[in-house]
Structures are given as structure tokens and as C-alpha cells.
């Protein structure tokens, strides 16, 4: 996905902290572009 000239995947590991998963919150598209950091099982389940 290309956003403002930058390539994104829908889900990826944070480059600086491999314990963090980053996702595009697709519930908000196409009106907002928000990247969420998932650090715990609770973050994934919400």
C-alpha cells in the first residue's frame, strides 16, 4: 500500500523493537490512516 509516497504493509514488526507488531487500523480507512502498535495479547484482542 502506498501512502504519501511511503510503502506500507498491513502488518509488520517494528524495526527498532521486535516485540512490537505494527498494524494499519483498517477499521478507520478510508477516512483516517492510523498505525497501531501491538505489544500485548490484550492489544491484539481489542
PDB file of C-alpha atoms in Angstrom:
ATOM      1  CA  UNK A   1       0.000   0.000   0.000  1.00  0.00           C
ATOM      2  CA  UNK A   2       1.415   3.413  -0.942  1.00  0.00           C
ATOM      3  CA  UNK A   3       0.539   6.289   1.425  1.00  0.00           C
ATOM      4  CA  UNK A   4       2.019   9.745   0.855  1.00  0.00           C
ATOM      5  CA  UNK A   5       4.863   8.201  -1.131  1.00  0.00           C
ATOM      6  CA  UNK A   6       5.725   5.610   1.549  1.00  0.00           C
ATOM      7  CA  UNK A   7       5.154   1.874   1.151  1.00  0.00           C
ATOM      8  CA  UNK A   8       3.257   0.106   3.951  1.00  0.00           C
ATOM      9  CA  UNK A   9       2.226  -3.462   4.668  1.00  0.00           C
ATOM     10  CA  UNK A  10      -0.952  -4.088   6.634  1.00  0.00           C
ATOM     11  CA  UNK A  11       1.052  -5.761   9.427  1.00  0.00           C
ATOM     12  CA  UNK A  12       4.787  -5.714  10.208  1.00  0.00           C
ATOM     13  CA  UNK A  13       7.327  -5.996  13.012  1.00  0.00           C
ATOM     14  CA  UNK A  14       8.760  -2.776  14.421  1.00  0.00           C
ATOM     15  CA  UNK A  15      12.335  -2.362  13.166  1.00  0.00           C
ATOM     16  CA  UNK A  16      13.612  -0.989  16.493  1.00  0.00           C
ATOM     17  CA  UNK A  17      11.746  -3.365  18.844  1.00  0.00           C
ATOM     18  CA  UNK A  18      10.953  -6.881  17.563  1.00  0.00           C
ATOM     19  CA  UNK A  19       8.471  -7.365  20.445  1.00  0.00           C
ATOM     20  CA  UNK A  20       6.143  -4.805  18.839  1.00  0.00           C
ATOM     21  CA  UNK A  21       3.818  -5.581  15.936  1.00  0.00           C
ATOM     22  CA  UNK A  22       2.572  -2.591  13.940  1.00  0.00           C
ATOM     23  CA  UNK A  23      -0.699  -2.634  12.009  1.00  0.00           C
ATOM     24  CA  UNK A  24      -2.769  -0.286   9.894  1.00  0.00           C
ATOM     25  CA  UNK A  25      -6.122   0.118  11.637  1.00  0.00           C
ATOM     26  CA  UNK A  26      -8.266  -0.734   8.626  1.00  0.00           C
ATOM     27  CA  UNK A  27     -11.492  -0.014  10.518  1.00  0.00           C
ATOM     28  CA  UNK A  28     -10.773   3.703  10.030  1.00  0.00           C
ATOM     29  CA  UNK A  29      -9.975   3.613   6.304  1.00  0.00           C
ATOM     30  CA  UNK A  30     -10.555   5.491   4.035  1.00  0.00           C
ATOM     31  CA  UNK A  31     -11.240   8.462   6.317  1.00  0.00           C
ATOM     32  CA  UNK A  32      -8.220   8.140   8.614  1.00  0.00           C
ATOM     33  CA  UNK A  33      -4.825   6.460   8.321  1.00  0.00           C
ATOM     34  CA  UNK A  34      -3.740   5.205  11.756  1.00  0.00           C
ATOM     35  CA  UNK A  35      -0.881   2.850  12.610  1.00  0.00           C
ATOM     36  CA  UNK A  36      -1.333   0.976  15.898  1.00  0.00           C
ATOM     37  CA  UNK A  37       1.413  -0.650  17.986  1.00  0.00           C
ATOM     38  CA  UNK A  38       0.504  -4.027  19.467  1.00  0.00           C
ATOM     39  CA  UNK A  39       2.603  -5.012  22.481  1.00  0.00           C
ATOM     40  CA  UNK A  40       0.401  -7.466  24.387  1.00  0.00           C
ATOM     41  CA  UNK A  41      -2.216 -10.130  23.775  1.00  0.00           C
ATOM     42  CA  UNK A  42      -4.778  -7.660  25.111  1.00  0.00           C
ATOM     43  CA  UNK A  43      -3.772  -5.116  22.443  1.00  0.00           C
ATOM     44  CA  UNK A  44      -4.376  -7.734  19.751  1.00  0.00           C
ATOM     45  CA  UNK A  45      -7.764  -8.742  21.185  1.00  0.00           C
ATOM     46  CA  UNK A  46      -9.255  -5.234  21.381  1.00  0.00           C
TER      47      UNK A  46
END
